[in-house]
Short mmCIF file of C-alpha atoms and ligand atoms in Angstrom, two decimals:
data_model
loop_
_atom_site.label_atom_id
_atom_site.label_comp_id
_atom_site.label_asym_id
_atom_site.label_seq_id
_atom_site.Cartn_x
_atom_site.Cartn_y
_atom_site.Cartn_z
CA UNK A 296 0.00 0.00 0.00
CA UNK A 297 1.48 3.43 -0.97
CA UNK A 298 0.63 5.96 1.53
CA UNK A 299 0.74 9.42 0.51
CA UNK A 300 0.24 13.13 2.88
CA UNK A 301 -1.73 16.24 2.72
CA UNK A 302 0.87 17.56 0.33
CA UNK A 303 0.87 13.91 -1.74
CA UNK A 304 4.06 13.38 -0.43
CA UNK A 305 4.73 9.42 -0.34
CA UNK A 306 6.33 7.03 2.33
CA UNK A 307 9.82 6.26 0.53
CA UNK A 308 12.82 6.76 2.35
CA UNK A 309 13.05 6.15 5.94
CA UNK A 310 15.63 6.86 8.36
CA UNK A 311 16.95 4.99 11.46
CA UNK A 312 18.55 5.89 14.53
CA UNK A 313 19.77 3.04 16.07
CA UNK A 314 21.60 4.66 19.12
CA UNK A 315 21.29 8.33 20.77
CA UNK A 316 25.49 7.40 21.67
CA UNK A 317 28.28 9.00 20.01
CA UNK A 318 32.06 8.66 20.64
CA UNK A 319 32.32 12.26 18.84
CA UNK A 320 31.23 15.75 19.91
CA UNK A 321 30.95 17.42 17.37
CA UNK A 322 29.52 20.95 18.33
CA UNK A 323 26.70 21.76 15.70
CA UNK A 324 25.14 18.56 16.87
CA UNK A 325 26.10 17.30 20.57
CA UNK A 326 28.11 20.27 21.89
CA UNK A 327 31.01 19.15 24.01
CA UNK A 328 30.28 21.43 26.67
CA UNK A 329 26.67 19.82 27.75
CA UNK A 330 26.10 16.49 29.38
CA UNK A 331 23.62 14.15 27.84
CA UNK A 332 21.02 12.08 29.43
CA UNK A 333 20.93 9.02 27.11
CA UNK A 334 17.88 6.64 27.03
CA UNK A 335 18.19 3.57 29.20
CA UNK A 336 18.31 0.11 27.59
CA UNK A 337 14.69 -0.69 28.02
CA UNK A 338 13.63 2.40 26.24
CA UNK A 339 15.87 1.80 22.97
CA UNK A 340 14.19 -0.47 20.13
CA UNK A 341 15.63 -4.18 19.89
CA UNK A 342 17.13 -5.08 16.65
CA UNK A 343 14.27 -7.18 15.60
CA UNK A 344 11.93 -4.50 16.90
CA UNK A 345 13.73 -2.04 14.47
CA UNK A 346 13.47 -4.52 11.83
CA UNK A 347 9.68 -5.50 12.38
CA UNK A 348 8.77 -1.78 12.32
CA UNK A 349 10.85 -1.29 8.95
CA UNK A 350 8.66 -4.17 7.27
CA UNK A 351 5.78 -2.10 8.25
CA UNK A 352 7.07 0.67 6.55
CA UNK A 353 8.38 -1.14 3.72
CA UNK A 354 4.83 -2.96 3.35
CA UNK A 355 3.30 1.09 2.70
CA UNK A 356 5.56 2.54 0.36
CA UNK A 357 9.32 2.54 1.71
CA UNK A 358 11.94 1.32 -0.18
CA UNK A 359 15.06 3.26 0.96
CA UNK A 360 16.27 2.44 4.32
CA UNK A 361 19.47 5.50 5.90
CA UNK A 362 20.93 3.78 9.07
CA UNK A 363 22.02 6.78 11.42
CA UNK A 364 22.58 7.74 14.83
CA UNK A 365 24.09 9.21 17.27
CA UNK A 366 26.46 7.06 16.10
CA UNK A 367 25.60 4.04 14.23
CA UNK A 368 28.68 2.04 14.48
CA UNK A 369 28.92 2.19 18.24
CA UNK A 370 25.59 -0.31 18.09
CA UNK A 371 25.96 -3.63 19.01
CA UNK A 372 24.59 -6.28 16.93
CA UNK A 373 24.95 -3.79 13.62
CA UNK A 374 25.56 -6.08 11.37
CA UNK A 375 22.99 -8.72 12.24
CA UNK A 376 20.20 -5.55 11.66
CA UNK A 377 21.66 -4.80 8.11
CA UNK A 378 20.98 -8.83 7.32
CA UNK A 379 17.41 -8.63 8.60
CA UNK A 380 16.84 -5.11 6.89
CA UNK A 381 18.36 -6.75 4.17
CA UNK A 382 15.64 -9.47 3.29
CA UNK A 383 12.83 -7.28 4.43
CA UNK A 384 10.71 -7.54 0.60
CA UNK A 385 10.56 -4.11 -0.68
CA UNK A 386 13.96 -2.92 0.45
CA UNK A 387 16.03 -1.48 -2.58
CA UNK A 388 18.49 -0.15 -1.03
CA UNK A 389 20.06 0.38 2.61
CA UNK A 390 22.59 2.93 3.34
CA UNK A 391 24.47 4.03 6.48
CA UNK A 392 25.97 7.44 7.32
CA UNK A 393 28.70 7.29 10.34
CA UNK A 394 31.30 9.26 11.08
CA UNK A 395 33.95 6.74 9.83
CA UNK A 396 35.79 5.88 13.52
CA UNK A 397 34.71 2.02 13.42
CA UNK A 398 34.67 1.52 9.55
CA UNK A 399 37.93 -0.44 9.35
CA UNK A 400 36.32 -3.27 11.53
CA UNK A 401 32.61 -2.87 10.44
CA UNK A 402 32.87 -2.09 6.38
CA UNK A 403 33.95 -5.85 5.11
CA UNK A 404 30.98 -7.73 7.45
CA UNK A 405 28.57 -4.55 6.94
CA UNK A 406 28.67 -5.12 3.18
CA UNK A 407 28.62 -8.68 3.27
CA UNK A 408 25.02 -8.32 5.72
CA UNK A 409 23.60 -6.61 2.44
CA UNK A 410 24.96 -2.82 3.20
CA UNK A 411 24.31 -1.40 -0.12
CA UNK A 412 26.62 1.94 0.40
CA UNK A 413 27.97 4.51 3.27
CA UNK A 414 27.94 7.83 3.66
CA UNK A 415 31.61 9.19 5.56
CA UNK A 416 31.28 12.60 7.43
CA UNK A 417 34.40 14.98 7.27
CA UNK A 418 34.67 18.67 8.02
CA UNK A 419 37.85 19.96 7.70
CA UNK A 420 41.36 18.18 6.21
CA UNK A 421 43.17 20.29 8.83
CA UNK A 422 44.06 18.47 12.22
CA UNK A 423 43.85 21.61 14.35
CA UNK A 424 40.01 22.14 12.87
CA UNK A 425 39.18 18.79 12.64
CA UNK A 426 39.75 18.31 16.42
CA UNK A 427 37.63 21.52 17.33
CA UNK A 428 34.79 20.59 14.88
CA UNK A 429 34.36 17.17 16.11
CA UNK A 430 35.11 17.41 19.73
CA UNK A 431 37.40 14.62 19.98
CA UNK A 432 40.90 13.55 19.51
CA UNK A 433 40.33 9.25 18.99
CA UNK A 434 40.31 10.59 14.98
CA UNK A 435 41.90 12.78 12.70
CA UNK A 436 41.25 13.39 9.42
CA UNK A 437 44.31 10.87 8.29
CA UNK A 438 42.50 8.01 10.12
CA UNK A 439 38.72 9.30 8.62
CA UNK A 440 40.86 9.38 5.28
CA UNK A 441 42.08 6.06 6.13
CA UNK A 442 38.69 4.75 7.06
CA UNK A 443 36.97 5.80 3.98
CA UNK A 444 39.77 4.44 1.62
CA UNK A 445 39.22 1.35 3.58
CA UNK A 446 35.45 1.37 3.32
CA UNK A 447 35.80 1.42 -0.74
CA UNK A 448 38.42 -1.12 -1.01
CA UNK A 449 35.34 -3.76 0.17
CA UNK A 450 33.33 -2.21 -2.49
CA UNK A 451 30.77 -0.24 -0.89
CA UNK A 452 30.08 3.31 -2.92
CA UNK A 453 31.14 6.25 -0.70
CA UNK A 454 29.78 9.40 -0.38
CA UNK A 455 31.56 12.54 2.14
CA UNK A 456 29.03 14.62 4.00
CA UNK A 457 30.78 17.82 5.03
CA UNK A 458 29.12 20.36 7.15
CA UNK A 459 29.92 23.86 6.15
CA UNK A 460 30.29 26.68 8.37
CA UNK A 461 31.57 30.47 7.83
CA UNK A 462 34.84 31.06 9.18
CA UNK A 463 35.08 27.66 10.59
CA UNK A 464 35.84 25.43 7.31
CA UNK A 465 34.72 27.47 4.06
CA UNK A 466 38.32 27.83 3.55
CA UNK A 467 38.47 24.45 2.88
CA UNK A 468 35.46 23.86 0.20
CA UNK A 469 38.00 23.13 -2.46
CA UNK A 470 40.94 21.02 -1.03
CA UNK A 471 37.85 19.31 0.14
CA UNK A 472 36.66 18.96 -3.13
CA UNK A 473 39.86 17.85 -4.72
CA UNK A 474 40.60 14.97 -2.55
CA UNK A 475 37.45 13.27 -3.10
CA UNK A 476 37.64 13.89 -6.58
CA UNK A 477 41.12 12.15 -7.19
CA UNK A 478 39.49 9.38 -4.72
CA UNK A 479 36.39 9.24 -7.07
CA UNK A 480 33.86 9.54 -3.99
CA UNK A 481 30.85 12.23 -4.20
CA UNK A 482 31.46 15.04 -1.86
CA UNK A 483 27.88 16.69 -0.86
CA UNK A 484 28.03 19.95 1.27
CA UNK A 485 25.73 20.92 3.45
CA UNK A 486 24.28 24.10 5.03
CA UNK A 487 24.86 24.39 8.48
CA UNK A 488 20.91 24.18 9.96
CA UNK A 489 19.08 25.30 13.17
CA UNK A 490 18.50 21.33 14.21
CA UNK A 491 17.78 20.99 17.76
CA UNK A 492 17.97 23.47 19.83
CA UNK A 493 21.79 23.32 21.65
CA UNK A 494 24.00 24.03 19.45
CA UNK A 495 23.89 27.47 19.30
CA UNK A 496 22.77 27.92 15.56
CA UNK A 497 23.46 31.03 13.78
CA UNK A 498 22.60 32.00 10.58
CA UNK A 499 25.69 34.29 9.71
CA UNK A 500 27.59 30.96 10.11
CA UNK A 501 25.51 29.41 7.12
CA UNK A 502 27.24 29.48 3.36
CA UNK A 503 24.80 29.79 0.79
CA UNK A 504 24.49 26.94 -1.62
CA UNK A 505 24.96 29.81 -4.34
CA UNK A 506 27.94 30.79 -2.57
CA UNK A 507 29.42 27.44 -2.56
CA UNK A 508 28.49 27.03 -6.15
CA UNK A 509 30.35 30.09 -7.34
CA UNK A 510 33.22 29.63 -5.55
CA UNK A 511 33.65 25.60 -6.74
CA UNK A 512 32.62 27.17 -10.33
CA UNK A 513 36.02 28.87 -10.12
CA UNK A 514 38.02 26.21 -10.25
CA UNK A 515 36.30 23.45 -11.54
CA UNK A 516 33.99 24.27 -13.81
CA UNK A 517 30.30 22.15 -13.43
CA UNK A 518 26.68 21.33 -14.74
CA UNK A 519 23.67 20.93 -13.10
CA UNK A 520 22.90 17.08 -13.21
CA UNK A 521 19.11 16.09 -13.29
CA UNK A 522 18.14 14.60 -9.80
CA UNK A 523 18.59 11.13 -10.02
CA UNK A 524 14.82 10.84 -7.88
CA UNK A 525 12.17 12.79 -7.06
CA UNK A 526 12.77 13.66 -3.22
CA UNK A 527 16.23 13.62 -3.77
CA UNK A 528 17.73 16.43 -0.80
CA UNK A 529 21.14 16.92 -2.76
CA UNK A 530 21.44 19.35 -5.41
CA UNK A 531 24.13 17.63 -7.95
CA UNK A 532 26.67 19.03 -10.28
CA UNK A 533 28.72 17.15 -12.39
CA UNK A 534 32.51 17.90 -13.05
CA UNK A 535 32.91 19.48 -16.78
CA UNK A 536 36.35 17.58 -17.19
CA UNK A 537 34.65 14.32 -16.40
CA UNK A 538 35.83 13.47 -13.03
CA UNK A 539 32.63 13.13 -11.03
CA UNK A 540 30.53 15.43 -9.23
CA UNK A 541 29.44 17.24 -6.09
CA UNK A 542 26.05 17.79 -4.11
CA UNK A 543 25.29 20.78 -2.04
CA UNK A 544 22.31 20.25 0.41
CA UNK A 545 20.86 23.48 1.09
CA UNK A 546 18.06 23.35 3.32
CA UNK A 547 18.31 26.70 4.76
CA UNK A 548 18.59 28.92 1.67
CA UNK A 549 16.79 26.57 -0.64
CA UNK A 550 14.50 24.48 0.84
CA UNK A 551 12.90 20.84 -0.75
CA UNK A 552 10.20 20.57 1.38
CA UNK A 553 7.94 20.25 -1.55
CA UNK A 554 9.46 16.75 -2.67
CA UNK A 555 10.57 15.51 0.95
CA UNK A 556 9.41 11.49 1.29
CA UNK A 557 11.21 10.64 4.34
CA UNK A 558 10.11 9.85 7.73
CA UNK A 559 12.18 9.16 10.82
CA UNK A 560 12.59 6.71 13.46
CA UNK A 561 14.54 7.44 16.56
CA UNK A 562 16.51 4.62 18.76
CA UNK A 563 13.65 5.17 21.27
CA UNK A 564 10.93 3.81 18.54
CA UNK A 565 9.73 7.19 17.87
CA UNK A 566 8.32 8.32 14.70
CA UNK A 567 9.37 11.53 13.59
CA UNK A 568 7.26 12.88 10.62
CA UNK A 569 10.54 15.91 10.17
CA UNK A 570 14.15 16.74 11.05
CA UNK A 571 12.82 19.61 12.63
CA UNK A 572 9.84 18.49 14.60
CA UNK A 573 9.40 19.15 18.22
CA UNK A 574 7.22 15.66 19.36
CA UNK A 575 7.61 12.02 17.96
CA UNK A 576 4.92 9.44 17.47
CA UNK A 577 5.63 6.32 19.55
CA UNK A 578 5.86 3.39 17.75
CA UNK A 579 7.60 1.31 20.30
CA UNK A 580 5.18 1.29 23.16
CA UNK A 581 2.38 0.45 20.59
CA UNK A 582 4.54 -2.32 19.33
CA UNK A 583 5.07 -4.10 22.45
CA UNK A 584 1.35 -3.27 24.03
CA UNK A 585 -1.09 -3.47 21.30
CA UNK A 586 1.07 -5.32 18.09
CA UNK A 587 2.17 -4.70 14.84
CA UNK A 588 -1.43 -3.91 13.43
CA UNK A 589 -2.07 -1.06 15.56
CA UNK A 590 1.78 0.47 14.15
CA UNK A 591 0.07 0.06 11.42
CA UNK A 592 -3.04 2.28 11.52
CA UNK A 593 -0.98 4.78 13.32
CA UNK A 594 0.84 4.86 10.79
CA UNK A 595 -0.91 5.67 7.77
CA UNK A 596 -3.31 7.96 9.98
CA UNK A 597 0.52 9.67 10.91
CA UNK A 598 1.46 9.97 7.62
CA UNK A 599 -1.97 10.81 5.86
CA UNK A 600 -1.82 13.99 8.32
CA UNK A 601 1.74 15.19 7.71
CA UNK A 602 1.97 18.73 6.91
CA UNK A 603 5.29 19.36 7.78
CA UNK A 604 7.43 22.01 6.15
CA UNK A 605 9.66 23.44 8.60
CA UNK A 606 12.18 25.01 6.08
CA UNK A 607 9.95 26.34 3.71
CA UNK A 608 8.11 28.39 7.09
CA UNK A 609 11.63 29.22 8.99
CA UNK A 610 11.87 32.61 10.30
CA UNK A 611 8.23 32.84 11.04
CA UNK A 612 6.69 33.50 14.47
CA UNK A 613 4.86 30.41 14.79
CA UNK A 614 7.32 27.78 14.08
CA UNK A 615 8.44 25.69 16.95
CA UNK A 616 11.14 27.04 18.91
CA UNK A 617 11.91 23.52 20.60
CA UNK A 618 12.91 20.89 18.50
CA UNK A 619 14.44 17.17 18.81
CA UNK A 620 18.19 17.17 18.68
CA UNK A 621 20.06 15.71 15.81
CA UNK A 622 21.55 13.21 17.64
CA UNK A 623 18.27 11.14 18.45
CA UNK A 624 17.12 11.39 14.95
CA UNK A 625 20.44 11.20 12.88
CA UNK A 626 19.73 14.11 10.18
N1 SAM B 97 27.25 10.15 13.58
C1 SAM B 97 27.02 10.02 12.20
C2 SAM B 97 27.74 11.07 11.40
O1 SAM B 97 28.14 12.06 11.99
O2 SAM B 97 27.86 10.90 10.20
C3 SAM B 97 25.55 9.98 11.82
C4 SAM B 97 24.62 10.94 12.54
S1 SAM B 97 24.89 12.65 12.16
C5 SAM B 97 23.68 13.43 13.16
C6 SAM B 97 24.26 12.74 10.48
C7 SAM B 97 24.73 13.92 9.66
O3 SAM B 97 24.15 15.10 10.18
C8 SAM B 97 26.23 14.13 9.66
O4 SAM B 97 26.71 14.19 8.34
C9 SAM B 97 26.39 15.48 10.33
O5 SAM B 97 27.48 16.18 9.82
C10 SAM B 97 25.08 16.15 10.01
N2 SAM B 97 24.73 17.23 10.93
C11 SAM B 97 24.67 17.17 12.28
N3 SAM B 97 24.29 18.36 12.79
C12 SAM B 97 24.10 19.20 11.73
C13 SAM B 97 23.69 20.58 11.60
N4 SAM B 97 23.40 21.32 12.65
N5 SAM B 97 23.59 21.09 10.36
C14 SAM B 97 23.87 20.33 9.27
N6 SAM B 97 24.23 19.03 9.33
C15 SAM B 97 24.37 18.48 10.54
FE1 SF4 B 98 28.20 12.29 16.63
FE2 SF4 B 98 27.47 12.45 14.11
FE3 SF4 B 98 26.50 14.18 15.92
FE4 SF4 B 98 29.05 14.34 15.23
S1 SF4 B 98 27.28 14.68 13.88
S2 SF4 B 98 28.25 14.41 17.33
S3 SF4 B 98 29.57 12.24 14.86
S4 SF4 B 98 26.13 12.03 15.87
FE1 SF4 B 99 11.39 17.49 5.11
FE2 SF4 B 99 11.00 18.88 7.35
FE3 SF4 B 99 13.31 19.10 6.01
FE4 SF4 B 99 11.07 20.16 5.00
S1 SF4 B 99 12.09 20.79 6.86
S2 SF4 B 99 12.62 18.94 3.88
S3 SF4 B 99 9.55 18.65 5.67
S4 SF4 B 99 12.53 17.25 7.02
#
């Protein structure tokens, strides 16, 4: 069954968050300088609870599955979920974004439990930035490097998400750009966005997709690519001299609302209906009291209702000034 919203917006990709953990800290998403509460053990899905509620899904519409976090390696039992995910019917394609520090053990087995592709966050090629950005020093961006090489030479596609910010790591939007080029991996950039409400978001900070795009078009020229999907976030651009090409993801200055099919499930079992919503519906407790049937009417009455379009709205007076923090929903 295809379920579709108020704004005939259909059920296709969903996104998991399999843990509210992370071994990073980085500080436009868990600021170092906060403590965190995380959810006790009871309160986080099972892997077979994840993978029942995905088959639900699956069974109305969804057929791309984004395994996030926190941090998705740091969950035990990973690679078991990607094999049940794996042979849910209806599943084209499952995809995990981490922030590389457990690839070198996880990548060969992850691929092998039917990982279709991985998505590598990296900020900043400079060790000095790297170590502010992400809040820790157990990486560097010679051991993400490392990771990501690694992560390819198993054969899964990589992509590099890199999180720009104004006077933080704009400098670095082209050495960026090169090294991922020569490596043959798809680089997407994206604006730096008012997620949650702790990490101090300011808009001077963001870089304009346009900006981005005229100051890439100066050294490597480009062309717009046609998206390869409707819903699609990334705006692409391919590389005139052949090698490749780049994405920007620009929610703040150009939003996609209009074509956004995802929904999102957090490691607690709630279902999030935007990145930028303030309340979750909870799946889990309806799971494990009433069964998968009544997931399923919630569901499609959830979905059937969604009117989200935080982006398109921001800056007005009525939108919600609380939201849920990136790290329980995983972007
Ligand atoms: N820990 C994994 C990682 O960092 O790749 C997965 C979860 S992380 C929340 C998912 C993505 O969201 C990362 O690429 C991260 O850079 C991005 N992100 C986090 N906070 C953001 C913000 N305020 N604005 C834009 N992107 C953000
Ligand atoms: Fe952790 Fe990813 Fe958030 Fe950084 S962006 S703190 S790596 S969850
Ligand atoms: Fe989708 Fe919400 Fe982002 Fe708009 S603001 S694209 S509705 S997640």
């Amino acid at each position: 069954m295809k379920l579709h919203d108020i704004f005939q917006r259909p059920l296709r990709d969903l996104r998991i968050s399999v843990t509210d953990h992370c071994n990073f800290r980085c500080g436009y998403c868990m600021p170092a300088d906060r403590t965190y509460t995380f959810l006790p053990k009871s309160q986080v899905l099972t892997l077979e609870e994840i993978a029942e509620l995905a088959g639900i899904f699956a069974a109305h519409g969804t057929r791309k599955l984004r395994i996030t976090g926190g941090e998705p390696l740091l969950r035990r039992g990973l690679v078991d979920l990607i094999a049940m995910l794996s042979s849910i019917p209806g599943i084209e394609d499952i995809a995990l974004t981490t922030n590389g520090f457990a690839l070198k053990r996880l990548a060969a087995p992850l691929k092998e439990a039917g990982l279709n592709r991985v998505t590598v966050s990296l900020d900043s090629l400079d060790p000095a930035v790297f170590a502010e950005l992400s809040g820790t020093k157990i990486a560097t961006p010679a051991s993400t490097l490392a990771a990501i090489d690694h992560a390819a030479s198993v054969g899964l596609p990589v992509k590099i998400n890199t999180v720009v910010q104004r006077g933080v790591n704009d400098n670095e939007i082209i050495s960026l750009l090169e090294t991922f080029r020569e490596r043959g991996h798809t680089l997407r950039f994206i604006e730096f966005m008012d997620v949650g409400s702790l990490n101090r978001w300011d808009r001077t900070r963001v870089v304009p997709a346009v900006e981005i795009r005229e100051r890439v078009a100066e050294v490597f020229p480009f062309e717009p690519v046609e998206p390869a999907y409707h819903g699609e976030v990334a705006g692409r651009f391919r590389f005139l001299d052949g090698k490749g090409e780049f994405g920007i993801i620009s929610s703040v200055t150009q939003p996609f609302c209009g074509s956004c099919n995802r929904a999102r499930l957090s490691a607690e079992g709630k279902l999030y209906t935007c990145l930028f919503a303030k309340d979750g519906h909870d799946l889990k407790t309806l799971l494990r009291e009433q069964g998968p049937q009544a997931v399923a009417d919630s569901l499609r009455r959830v979905w059937r209702a969604r009117d989200d379009r935080y982006s398109e709205l921001r800056g007005r007076e009525d939108q919600p000034k609380e939201k849920v923090e990136m790290f329980h929903i995983g972007g």
